Coordinates of C-alpha atoms in Angstrom, one line a residue:
X1 CA 3.6 -3.3 9.9
X2 CA 6.8 -5.2 9.2
X3 CA 8.0 -5.1 12.9
X4 CA 4.7 -6.6 13.9
X5 CA 4.9 -9.3 11.2
X6 CA 8.4 -10.2 12.4
X7 CA 7.1 -10.7 15.9
X8 CA 4.0 -12.6 14.9
X9 CA 5.9 -14.9 12.5
X10 CA 8.8 -15.3 14.9
X11 CA 11.4 -14.3 12.3
X12 CA 14.4 -11.9 12.2
X13 CA 14.5 -11.9 8.4
X14 CA 11.6 -10.3 6.6
X15 CA 12.7 -9.3 3.1
X16 CA 10.1 -8.3 0.5
X17 CA 10.6 -10.2 -2.8
X18 CA 10.4 -7.8 -5.7
X19 CA 8.1 -8.9 -8.5
X20 CA 6.1 -11.2 -6.1
X21 CA 3.3 -8.7 -5.1
X22 CA -0.2 -8.1 -6.2
X23 CA -3.1 -5.8 -5.5
X24 CA -6.8 -5.8 -6.0
X25 CA -9.6 -3.4 -5.3
X26 CA -9.7 -4.4 -1.7
X27 CA -6.4 -5.8 -0.5
X28 CA -2.8 -6.1 -1.5
X29 CA -0.3 -8.9 -1.2
X30 CA 3.4 -9.4 -1.1
X31 CA 5.8 -12.3 -0.8
X32 CA 8.5 -12.2 1.9
X33 CA 11.6 -14.3 2.6
X34 CA 11.7 -15.2 6.3
X35 CA 14.0 -17.3 8.5
X36 CA 11.9 -20.4 7.8
X37 CA 11.1 -19.9 4.1
X38 CA 8.8 -17.7 1.9
X39 CA 5.4 -16.5 3.0
X40 CA 2.7 -14.5 1.3
X41 CA 1.2 -11.7 3.3
X42 CA -2.3 -10.3 2.3
X43 CA -2.9 -6.9 3.9
X44 CA -5.1 -3.8 3.6
X45 CA -4.0 -0.4 4.6
X46 CA -7.0 1.6 3.1
X47 CA -9.4 3.7 5.1
X48 CA -12.6 2.2 6.5
X49 CA -11.1 -1.3 6.6
X50 CA -13.0 -3.5 9.1
X51 CA -10.4 -5.1 11.4
X52 CA -11.3 -7.8 13.8
X53 CA -9.2 -8.2 16.9
X54 CA -6.9 -5.5 15.3
X55 CA -5.8 -7.9 12.6
X56 CA -4.9 -6.3 9.4
X57 CA -2.8 -8.9 7.7
X58 CA -3.1 -12.6 6.8
X59 CA 0.1 -14.7 6.4
X60 CA 0.0 -17.8 4.2
X61 CA 2.4 -20.3 2.9
X62 CA 3.8 -19.2 -0.5
X63 CA 3.4 -21.4 -3.5
X64 CA 4.8 -20.5 -6.9
X65 CA 2.0 -21.5 -9.2
X66 CA 3.1 -20.2 -12.6
X67 CA 3.3 -22.7 -15.5
X68 CA 1.4 -25.5 -13.8
X69 CA -0.4 -26.8 -16.9
X70 CA 1.0 -30.3 -16.6
X71 CA -0.1 -30.5 -13.0
X72 CA -3.7 -29.3 -13.4
X73 CA -5.2 -32.8 -13.0
X74 CA -3.2 -33.6 -9.9
X75 CA -3.9 -30.2 -8.4
X76 CA -7.7 -30.7 -9.0
X77 CA -7.6 -34.1 -7.4
X78 CA -5.7 -32.9 -4.4
X79 CA -8.1 -30.0 -3.9
X80 CA -11.0 -32.4 -4.1
X81 CA -9.4 -34.7 -1.5
X82 CA -8.8 -31.7 0.8
X83 CA -12.5 -30.8 0.6
X84 CA -13.6 -34.4 1.2
X85 CA -11.5 -34.7 4.3
X86 CA -14.2 -33.3 6.6
X87 CA -16.7 -35.9 5.2
X88 CA -14.3 -38.7 5.9
X89 CA -13.8 -37.4 9.5
X90 CA -17.6 -37.3 10.0
X91 CA -17.9 -40.9 8.7
X92 CA -15.1 -42.0 11.0
X93 CA -16.7 -40.2 14.1
X94 CA -20.0 -41.8 13.3
X95 CA -18.4 -45.3 13.0
X96 CA -16.1 -45.1 16.0
X97 CA -17.7 -42.6 18.2
X98 CA -16.5 -39.1 19.0
X99 CA -14.6 -40.2 22.1
X100 CA -12.5 -42.7 20.2
X101 CA -10.9 -40.1 18.0
X102 CA -8.0 -38.2 19.4
X103 CA -7.4 -35.5 16.7
X104 CA -9.2 -32.7 15.0
X105 CA -13.0 -32.9 15.1
X106 CA -15.2 -32.9 12.0
X107 CA -17.3 -29.8 11.4
X108 CA -21.0 -30.8 11.0
X109 CA -22.4 -27.3 10.2
X110 CA -21.7 -24.5 7.7
X111 CA -20.4 -21.2 8.8
X112 CA -17.6 -19.7 11.0
X113 CA -17.1 -18.8 14.6
X114 CA -16.3 -15.2 13.6
X115 CA -17.7 -12.7 11.1
X116 CA -16.0 -12.8 7.8
X117 CA -15.9 -10.2 5.0
X118 CA -16.7 -10.1 1.3
X119 CA -14.4 -7.2 0.5
X120 CA -15.4 -4.4 2.9
X121 CA -18.8 -6.0 3.7
X122 CA -19.1 -8.1 6.9
X123 CA -20.9 -11.4 6.5
X124 CA -22.9 -12.9 9.4
X125 CA -21.6 -16.5 9.1
X126 CA -23.4 -18.0 12.0
X127 CA -23.4 -21.8 12.2
X128 CA -26.2 -23.5 10.3
X129 CA -26.8 -27.2 9.6
X130 CA -28.2 -26.5 6.1
X131 CA -25.9 -25.1 3.3
X132 CA -28.8 -23.6 1.3
X133 CA -30.2 -21.8 4.3
X134 CA -26.7 -20.6 5.3
X135 CA -25.9 -19.2 1.8
X136 CA -29.3 -17.8 1.3
X137 CA -29.1 -15.9 4.6
X138 CA -25.7 -14.4 3.6
X139 CA -27.0 -13.4 0.2
X140 CA -30.1 -11.9 1.8
X141 CA -28.0 -10.0 4.3
X142 CA -25.7 -8.7 1.6
X143 CA -28.4 -7.5 -0.9
X144 CA -31.4 -6.6 1.3
X145 CA -29.9 -5.7 4.7
X146 CA -26.6 -4.4 3.4

């Protein structure tokens, strides 16, 4: 797996950091030092793992989040702003017109363009313009069709 990670991340250095790993009932994770900084890799090497497009790992930017009590309010505010960004983009598209905006487009539906998983269980996250219908369909598919 490490050779593939080096290639996908475009790095020569890929050193696992001791004490910076974790595991759960589904996946595991480990922090690695790379040529361009520290990344966190979430992976699953267990049997019967559902892999899409032969992907078995997810690389994310690494953040050291221990002892952040004094930053809780700021973190909450920044997370809220991040989640409001799409609403701002929709408002701007509506005001200026979609052709006037030369950047990422707002997402006006709920869902994903690929199947996602809750642990080992695949979720049909087809696009839907109503959050309640979208989430109800997923709960129905998990509990009744599952």
